PDB file of C-alpha atoms in Angstrom:
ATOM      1  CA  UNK A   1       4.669   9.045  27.045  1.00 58.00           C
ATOM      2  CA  UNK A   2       7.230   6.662  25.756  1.00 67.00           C
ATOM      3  CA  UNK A   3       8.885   7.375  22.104  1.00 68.00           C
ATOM      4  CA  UNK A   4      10.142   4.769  20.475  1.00 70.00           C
ATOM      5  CA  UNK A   5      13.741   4.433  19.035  1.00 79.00           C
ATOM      6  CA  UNK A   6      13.016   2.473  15.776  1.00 84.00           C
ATOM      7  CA  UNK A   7      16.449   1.174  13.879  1.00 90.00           C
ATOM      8  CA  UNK A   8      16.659  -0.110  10.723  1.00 92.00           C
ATOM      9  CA  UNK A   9      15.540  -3.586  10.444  1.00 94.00           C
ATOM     10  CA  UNK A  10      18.399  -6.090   8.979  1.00 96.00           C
ATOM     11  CA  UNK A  11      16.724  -7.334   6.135  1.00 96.00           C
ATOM     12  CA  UNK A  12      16.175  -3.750   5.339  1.00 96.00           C
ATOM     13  CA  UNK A  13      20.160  -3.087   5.439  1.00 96.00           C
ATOM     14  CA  UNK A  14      20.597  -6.474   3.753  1.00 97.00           C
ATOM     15  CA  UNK A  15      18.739  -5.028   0.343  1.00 97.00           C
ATOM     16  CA  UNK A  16      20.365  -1.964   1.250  1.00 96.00           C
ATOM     17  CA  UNK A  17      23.896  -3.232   0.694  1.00 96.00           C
ATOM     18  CA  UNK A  18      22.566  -5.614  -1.940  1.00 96.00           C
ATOM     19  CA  UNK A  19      21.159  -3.047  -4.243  1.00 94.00           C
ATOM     20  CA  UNK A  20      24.079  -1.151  -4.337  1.00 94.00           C
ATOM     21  CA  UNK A  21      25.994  -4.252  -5.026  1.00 96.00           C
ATOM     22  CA  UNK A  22      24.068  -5.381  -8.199  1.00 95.00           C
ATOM     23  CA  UNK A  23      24.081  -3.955 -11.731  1.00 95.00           C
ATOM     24  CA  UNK A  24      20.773  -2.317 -13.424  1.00 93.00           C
ATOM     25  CA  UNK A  25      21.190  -4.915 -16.182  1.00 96.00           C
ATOM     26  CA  UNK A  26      20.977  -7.971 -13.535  1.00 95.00           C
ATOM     27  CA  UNK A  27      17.610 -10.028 -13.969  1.00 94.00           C
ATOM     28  CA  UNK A  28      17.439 -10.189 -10.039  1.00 94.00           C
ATOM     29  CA  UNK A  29      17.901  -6.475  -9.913  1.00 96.00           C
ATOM     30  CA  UNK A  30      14.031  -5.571 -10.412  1.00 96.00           C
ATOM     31  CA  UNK A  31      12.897  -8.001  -7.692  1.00 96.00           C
ATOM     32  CA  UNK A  32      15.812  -6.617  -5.332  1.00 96.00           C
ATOM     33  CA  UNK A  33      14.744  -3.417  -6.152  1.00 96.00           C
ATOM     34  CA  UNK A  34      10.835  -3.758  -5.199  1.00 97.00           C
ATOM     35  CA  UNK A  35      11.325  -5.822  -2.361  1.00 97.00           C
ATOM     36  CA  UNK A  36      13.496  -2.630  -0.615  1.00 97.00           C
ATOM     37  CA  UNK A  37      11.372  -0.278  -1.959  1.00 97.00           C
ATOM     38  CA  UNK A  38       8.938  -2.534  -0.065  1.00 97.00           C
ATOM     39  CA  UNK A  39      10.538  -2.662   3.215  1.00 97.00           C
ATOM     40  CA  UNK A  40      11.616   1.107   2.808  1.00 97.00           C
ATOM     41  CA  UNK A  41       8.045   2.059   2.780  1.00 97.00           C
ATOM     42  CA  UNK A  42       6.937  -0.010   5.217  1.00 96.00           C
ATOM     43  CA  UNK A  43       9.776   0.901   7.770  1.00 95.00           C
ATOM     44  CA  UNK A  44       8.686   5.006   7.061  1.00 94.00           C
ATOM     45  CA  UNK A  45       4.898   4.356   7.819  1.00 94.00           C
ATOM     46  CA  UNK A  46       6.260   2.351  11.150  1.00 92.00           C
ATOM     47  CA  UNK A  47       8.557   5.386  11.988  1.00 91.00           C
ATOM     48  CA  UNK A  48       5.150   7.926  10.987  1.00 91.00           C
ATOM     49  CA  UNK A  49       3.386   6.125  13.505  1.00 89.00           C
ATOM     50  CA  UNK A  50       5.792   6.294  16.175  1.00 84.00           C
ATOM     51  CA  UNK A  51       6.118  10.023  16.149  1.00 80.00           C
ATOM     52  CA  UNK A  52       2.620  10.224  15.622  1.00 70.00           C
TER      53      UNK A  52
END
């Protein structure tokens, strides 16, 4: 059986860095925001799957 070593994607780091960067009040900030959340949620069901 081979288990798989998944690392953070860079885009996922990118929004990461990003939203800690940006202010609540920014108008970009909600879009930011969802698009980690986005990633983030789709990176934990890849990492379920792996140690499935």
């Amino acid at each position: 059986m081979k288990i798989a070593i998944r690392e953070k994607p860079v885009k996922l780091l990118w929004l990461e860095a990003l939203k800690r960067r940006l202010f609540e009040e920014d108008p970009d900030f909600s879009y930011y925001n969802e698009q980690f959340r986005r990633f983030d949620a789709g990176f934990a069901g890849e990492r379920r799957v792996d140690n499935g």
